[in-house]
GROMACS .gro file of C-alpha atoms in nm:
model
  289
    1UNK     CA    1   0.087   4.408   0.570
    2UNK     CA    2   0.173   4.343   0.912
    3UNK     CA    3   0.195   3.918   0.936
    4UNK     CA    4   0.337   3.904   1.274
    5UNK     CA    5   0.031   3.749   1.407
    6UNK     CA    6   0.121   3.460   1.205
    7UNK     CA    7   0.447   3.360   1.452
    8UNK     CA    8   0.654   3.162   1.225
    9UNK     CA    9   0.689   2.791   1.121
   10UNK     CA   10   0.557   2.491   1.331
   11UNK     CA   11   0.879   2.405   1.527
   12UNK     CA   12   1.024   1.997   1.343
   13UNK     CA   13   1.147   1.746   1.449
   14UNK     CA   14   1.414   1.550   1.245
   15UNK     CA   15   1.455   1.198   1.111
   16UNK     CA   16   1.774   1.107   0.891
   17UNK     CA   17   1.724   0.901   0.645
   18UNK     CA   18   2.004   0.712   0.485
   19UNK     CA   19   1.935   0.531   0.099
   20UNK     CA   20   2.085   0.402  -0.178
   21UNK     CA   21   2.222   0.566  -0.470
   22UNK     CA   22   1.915   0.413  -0.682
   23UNK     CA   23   1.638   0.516  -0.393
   24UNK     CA   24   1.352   0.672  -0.618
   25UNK     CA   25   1.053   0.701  -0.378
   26UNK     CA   26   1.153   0.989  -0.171
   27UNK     CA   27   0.780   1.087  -0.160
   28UNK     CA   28   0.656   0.801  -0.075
   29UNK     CA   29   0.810   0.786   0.252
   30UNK     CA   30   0.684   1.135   0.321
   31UNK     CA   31   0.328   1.031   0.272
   32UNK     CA   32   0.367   0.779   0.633
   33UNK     CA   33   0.493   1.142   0.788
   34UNK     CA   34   0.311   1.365   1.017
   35UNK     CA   35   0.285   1.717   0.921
   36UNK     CA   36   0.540   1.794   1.247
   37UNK     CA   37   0.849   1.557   1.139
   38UNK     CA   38   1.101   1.634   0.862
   39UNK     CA   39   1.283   1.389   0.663
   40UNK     CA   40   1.646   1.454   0.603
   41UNK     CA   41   1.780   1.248   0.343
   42UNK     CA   42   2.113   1.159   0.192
   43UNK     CA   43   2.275   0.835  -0.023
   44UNK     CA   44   2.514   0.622  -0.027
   45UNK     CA   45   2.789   0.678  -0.290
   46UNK     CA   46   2.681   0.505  -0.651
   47UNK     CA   47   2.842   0.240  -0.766
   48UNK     CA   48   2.828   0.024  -1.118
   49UNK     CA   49   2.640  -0.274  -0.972
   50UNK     CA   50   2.298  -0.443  -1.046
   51UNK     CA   51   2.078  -0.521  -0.745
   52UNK     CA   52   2.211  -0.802  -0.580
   53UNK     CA   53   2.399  -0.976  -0.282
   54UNK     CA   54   2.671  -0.772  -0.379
   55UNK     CA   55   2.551  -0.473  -0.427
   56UNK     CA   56   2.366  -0.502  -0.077
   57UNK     CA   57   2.721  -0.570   0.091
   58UNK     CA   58   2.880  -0.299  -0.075
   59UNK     CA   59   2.594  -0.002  -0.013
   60UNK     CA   60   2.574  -0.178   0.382
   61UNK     CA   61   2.956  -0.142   0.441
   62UNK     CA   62   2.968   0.054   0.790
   63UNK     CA   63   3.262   0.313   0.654
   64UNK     CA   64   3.029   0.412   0.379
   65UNK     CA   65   2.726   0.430   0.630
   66UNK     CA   66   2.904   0.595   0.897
   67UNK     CA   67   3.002   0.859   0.665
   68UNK     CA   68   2.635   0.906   0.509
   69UNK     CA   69   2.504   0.963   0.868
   70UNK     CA   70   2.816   1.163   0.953
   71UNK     CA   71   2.653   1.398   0.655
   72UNK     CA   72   2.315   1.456   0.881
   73UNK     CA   73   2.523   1.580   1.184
   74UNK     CA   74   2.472   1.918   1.097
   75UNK     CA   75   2.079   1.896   1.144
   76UNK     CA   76   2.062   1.729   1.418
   77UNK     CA   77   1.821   1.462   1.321
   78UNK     CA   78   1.664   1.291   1.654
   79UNK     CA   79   1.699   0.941   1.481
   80UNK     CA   80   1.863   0.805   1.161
   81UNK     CA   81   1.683   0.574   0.962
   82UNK     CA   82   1.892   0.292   0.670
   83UNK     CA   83   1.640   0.270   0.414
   84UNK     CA   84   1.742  -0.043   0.250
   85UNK     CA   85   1.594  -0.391   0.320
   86UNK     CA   86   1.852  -0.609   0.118
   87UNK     CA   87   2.157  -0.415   0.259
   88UNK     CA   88   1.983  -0.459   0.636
   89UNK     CA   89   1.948  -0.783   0.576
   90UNK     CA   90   2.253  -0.939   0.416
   91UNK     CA   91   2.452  -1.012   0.764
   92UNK     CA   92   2.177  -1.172   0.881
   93UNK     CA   93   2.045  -1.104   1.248
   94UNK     CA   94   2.384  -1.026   1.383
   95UNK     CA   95   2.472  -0.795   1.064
   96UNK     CA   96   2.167  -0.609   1.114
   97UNK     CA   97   2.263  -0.489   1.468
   98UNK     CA   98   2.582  -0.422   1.436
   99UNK     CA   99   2.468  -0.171   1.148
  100UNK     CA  100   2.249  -0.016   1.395
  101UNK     CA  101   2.562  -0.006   1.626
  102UNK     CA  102   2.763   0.136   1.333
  103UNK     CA  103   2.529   0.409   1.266
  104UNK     CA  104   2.427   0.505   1.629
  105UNK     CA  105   2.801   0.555   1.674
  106UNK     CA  106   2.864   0.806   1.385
  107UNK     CA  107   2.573   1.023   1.461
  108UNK     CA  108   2.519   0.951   1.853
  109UNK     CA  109   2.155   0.925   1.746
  110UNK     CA  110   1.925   0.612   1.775
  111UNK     CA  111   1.908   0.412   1.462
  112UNK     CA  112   1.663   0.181   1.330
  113UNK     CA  113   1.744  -0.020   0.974
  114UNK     CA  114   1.452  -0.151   0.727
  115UNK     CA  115   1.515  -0.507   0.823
  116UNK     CA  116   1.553  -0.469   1.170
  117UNK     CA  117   1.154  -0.205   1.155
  118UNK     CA  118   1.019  -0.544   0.985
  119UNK     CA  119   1.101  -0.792   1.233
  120UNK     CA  120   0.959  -0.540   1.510
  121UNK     CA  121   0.647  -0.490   1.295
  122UNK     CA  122   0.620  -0.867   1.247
  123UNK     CA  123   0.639  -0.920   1.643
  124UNK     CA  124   0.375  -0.616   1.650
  125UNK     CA  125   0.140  -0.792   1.498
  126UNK     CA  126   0.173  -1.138   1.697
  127UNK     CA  127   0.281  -1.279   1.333
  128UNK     CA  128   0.453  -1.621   1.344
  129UNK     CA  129   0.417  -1.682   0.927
  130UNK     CA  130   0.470  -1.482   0.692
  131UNK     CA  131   0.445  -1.469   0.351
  132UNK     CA  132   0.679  -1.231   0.095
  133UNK     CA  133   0.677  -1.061  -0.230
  134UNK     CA  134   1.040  -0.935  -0.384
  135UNK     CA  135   1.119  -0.791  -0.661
  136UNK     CA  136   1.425  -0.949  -0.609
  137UNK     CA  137   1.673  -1.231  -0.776
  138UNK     CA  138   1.606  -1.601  -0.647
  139UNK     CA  139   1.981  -1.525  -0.423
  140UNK     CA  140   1.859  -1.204  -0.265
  141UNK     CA  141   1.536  -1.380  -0.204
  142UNK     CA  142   1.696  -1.665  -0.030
  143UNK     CA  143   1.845  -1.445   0.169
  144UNK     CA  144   1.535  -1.226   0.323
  145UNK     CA  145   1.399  -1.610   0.340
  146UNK     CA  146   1.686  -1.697   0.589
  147UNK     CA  147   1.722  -1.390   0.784
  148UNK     CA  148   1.368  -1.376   0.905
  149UNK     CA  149   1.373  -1.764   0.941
  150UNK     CA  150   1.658  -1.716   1.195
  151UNK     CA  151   1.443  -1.430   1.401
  152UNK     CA  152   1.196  -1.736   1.449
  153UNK     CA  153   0.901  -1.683   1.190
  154UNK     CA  154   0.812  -1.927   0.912
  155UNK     CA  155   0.783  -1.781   0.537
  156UNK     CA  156   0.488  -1.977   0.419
  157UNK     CA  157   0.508  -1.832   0.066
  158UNK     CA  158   0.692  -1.624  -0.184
  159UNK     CA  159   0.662  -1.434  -0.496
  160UNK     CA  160   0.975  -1.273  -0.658
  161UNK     CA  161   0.991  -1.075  -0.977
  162UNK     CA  162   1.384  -1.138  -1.087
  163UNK     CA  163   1.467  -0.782  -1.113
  164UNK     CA  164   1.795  -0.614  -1.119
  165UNK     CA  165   1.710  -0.261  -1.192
  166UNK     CA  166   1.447  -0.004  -1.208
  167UNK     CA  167   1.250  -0.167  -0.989
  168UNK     CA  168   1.037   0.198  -0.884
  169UNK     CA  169   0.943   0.162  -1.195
  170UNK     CA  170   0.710  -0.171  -1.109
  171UNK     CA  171   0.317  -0.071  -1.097
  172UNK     CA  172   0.063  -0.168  -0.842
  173UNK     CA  173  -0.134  -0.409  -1.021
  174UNK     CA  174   0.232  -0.630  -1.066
  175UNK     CA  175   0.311  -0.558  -0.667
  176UNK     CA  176  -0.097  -0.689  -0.609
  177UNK     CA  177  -0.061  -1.024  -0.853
  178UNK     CA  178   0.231  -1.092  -0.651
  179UNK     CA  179   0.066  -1.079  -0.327
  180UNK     CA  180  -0.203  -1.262  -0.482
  181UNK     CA  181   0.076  -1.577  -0.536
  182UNK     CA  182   0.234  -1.529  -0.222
  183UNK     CA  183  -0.131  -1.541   0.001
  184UNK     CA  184  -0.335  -1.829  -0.237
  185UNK     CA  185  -0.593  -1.885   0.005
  186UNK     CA  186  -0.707  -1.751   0.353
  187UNK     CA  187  -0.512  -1.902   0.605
  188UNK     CA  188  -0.168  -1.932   0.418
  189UNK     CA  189  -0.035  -1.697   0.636
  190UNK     CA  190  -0.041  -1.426   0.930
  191UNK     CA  191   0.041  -1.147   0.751
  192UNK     CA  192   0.223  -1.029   0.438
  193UNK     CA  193   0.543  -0.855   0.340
  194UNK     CA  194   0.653  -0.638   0.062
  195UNK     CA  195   1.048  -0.607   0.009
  196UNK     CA  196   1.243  -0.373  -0.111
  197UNK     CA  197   1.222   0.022  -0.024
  198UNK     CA  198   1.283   0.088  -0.398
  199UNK     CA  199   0.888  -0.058  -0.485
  200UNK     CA  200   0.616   0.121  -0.451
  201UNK     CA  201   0.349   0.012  -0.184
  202UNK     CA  202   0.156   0.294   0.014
  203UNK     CA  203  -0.190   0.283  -0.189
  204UNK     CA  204  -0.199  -0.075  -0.271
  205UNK     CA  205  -0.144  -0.209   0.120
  206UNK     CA  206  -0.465  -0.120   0.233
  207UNK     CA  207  -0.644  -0.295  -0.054
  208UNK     CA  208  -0.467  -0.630  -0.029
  209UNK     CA  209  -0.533  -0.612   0.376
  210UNK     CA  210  -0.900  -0.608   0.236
  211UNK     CA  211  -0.892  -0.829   0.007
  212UNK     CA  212  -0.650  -1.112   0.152
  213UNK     CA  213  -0.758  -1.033   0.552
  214UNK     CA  214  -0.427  -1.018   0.663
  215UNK     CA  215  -0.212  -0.751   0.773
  216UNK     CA  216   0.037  -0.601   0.485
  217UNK     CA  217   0.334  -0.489   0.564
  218UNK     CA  218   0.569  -0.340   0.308
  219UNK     CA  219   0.971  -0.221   0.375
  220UNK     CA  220   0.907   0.148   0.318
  221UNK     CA  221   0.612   0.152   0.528
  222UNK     CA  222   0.832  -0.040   0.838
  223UNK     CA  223   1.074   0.198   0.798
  224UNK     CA  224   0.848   0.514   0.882
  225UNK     CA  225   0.672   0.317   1.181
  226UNK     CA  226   1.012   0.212   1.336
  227UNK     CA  227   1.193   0.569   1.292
  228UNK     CA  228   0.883   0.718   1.428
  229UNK     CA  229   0.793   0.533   1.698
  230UNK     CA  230   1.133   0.627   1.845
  231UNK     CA  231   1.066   0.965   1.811
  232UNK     CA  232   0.702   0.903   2.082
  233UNK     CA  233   0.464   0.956   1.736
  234UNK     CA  234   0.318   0.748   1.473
  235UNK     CA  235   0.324   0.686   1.113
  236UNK     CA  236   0.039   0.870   0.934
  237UNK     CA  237  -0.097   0.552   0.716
  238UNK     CA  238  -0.510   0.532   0.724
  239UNK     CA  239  -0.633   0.196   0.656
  240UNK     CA  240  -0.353   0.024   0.708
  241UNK     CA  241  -0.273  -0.267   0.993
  242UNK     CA  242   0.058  -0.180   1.095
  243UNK     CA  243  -0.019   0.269   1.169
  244UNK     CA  244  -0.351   0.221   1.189
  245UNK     CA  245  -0.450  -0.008   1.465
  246UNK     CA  246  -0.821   0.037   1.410
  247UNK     CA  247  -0.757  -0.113   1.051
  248UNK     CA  248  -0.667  -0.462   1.245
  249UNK     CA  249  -0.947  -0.717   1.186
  250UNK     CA  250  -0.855  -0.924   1.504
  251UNK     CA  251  -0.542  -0.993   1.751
  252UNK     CA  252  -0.300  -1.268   1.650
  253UNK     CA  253  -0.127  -1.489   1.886
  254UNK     CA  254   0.169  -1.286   1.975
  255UNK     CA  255   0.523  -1.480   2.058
  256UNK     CA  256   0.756  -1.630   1.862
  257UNK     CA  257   0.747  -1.885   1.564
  258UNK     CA  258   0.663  -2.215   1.693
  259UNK     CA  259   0.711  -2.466   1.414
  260UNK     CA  260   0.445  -2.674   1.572
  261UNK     CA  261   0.213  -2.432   1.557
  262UNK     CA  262   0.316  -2.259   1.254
  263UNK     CA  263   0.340  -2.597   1.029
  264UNK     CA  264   0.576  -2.650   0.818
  265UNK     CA  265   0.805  -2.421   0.619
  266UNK     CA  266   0.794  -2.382   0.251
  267UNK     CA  267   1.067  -2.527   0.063
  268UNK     CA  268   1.347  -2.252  -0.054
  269UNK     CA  269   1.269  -2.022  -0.374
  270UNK     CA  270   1.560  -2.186  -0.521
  271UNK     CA  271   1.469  -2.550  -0.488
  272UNK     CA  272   1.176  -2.509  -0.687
  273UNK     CA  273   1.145  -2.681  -1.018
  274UNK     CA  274   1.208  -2.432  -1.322
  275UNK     CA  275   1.418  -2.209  -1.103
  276UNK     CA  276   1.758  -2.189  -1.256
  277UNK     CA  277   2.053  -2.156  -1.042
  278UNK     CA  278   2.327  -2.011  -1.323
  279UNK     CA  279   2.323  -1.638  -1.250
  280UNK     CA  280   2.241  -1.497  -1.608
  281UNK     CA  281   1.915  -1.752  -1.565
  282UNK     CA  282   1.814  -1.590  -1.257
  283UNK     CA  283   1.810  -1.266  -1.370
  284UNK     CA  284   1.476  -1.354  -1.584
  285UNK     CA  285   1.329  -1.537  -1.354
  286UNK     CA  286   1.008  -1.504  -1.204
  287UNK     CA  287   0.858  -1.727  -0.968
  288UNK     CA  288   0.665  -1.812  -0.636
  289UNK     CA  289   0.646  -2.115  -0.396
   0.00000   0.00000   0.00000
């Protein structure tokens, strides 16, 4: 049977994608995709240590990143992508470009890092408050807190879950009662954000839009829109404020966070009554402000 007439595959282009040892939502990603981009992935080496501060310095550390993208060379990827919002966000503002820097260097590509995709999202979207759902520890949630504090936009709320493993494991309905803490009421903030590119978020983003009338935003989802929008396309994500511009219920305000304007900032995760500070305490903790 003569197939000739059926040329050969659609010619792809390439975006590296860099993760961490414990990444478990390869598909996911794929689903923001369009049909002609590949993803190329590859991880960071494992090592023995629960999600945490120090496991974001340690999977963030430019030898081991400049070595992961060193391992994409070979395909030629037209921009590499770190897929890790804790391990973005860890050096703060600064940190987060000088991984860029690190990992533009090793593969002479453009790079784009989790953290850095949200704060371009948020500025996107004209948001100047935010609020944020973690599946993190009350330190790692801190953290996020501060960084996007120091880009200039208020975190008017936030719900963390106290996990330090499995967290692909976490359902929808536990991401959604999250949100539901995070937003209480219409008004509480500009738009929401979902941390962590280890919990799931694709199918449950464009019912909380609906539902809470905000823009959702979640870590894997920023990823795909930043990585892509380098390339000249966009993220495949129906329904959904951020790809989908049609989704958008109404322009914000764009500029950034004016604490005048944006009122006043939520007190720390930590400084909340019944949040323990002893480590072993945190691990269990659950909580919102």
């Amino acid at each position: 049977m003569d197939i000739s007439f059926l040329g050969g595959p659609a010619q792809q282009r390439g975006v590296g994608v860099v993760a961490p040892f414990d990444f478990a939502l390869d598909r996911e990603l794929w689903r923001w995709v369009p049909d002609e981009v590949s993803l190329h992935m590859t991880r960071t080496p494992f090592v023995p240590v629960e999600v945490s501060l120090d496991l974001a310095r340690m999977v963030s550390e430019h030898e081991t990143l400049g070595e992961a993208v060193r391992t994409l060379n070979a395909i030629a990827p037209e921009v590499v992508a770190y897929a890790c919002t804790s391990g973005s966000f860890v050096g703060g503002v600064a940190g987060e470009r000088a991984t860029c820097e690190a990992m533009t260097w090793a593969g002479a590509v453009p790079s784009v890092t989790t953290s850095g995709a949200l704060l371009d999202a948020l500025a996107e979207l004209g948001v100047r408050r935010v609020a944020l759902v973690t599946p993190y520890t009350v330190s790692v949630t801190r953290a996020l807190e501060a960084y996007i504090a120091e880009a200039g936009v208020a975190v008017t709320g936030c719900a963390f879950m106290g996990l330090t493993r499995h967290i692909w494991k976490v359902p929808y309905r536990d991401v959604a009662d999250m949100a539901r803490r995070a937003v209480p009421a219409e008004g509480a903030a500009d738009a929401l954000f979902i941390s962590c590119t280890n919990l799931p978020t694709y199918d449950v983003i464009p019912q909380l839009e609906a539902e809470l009338r905000i823009p959702v935003i979640s870590a894997n989802q920023v990823t795909m829109w930043a990585a892509l929008r380098r390339l000249g396309t966009r993220a495949v994500g129906p329904y959904q404020a951020l790809t989908d511009p049609s989704a958008r219920t109404g322009p914000l305000v764009p500029g950034p966070a004016d604490p005048a304007v944006a009122g006043p900032v939520g007190p720390p995760v930590a400084d909340m009554p019944g949040v323990p500070e002893a480590p072993d305490a945190e691990q269990q903790q659950e909580g919102w402000t």
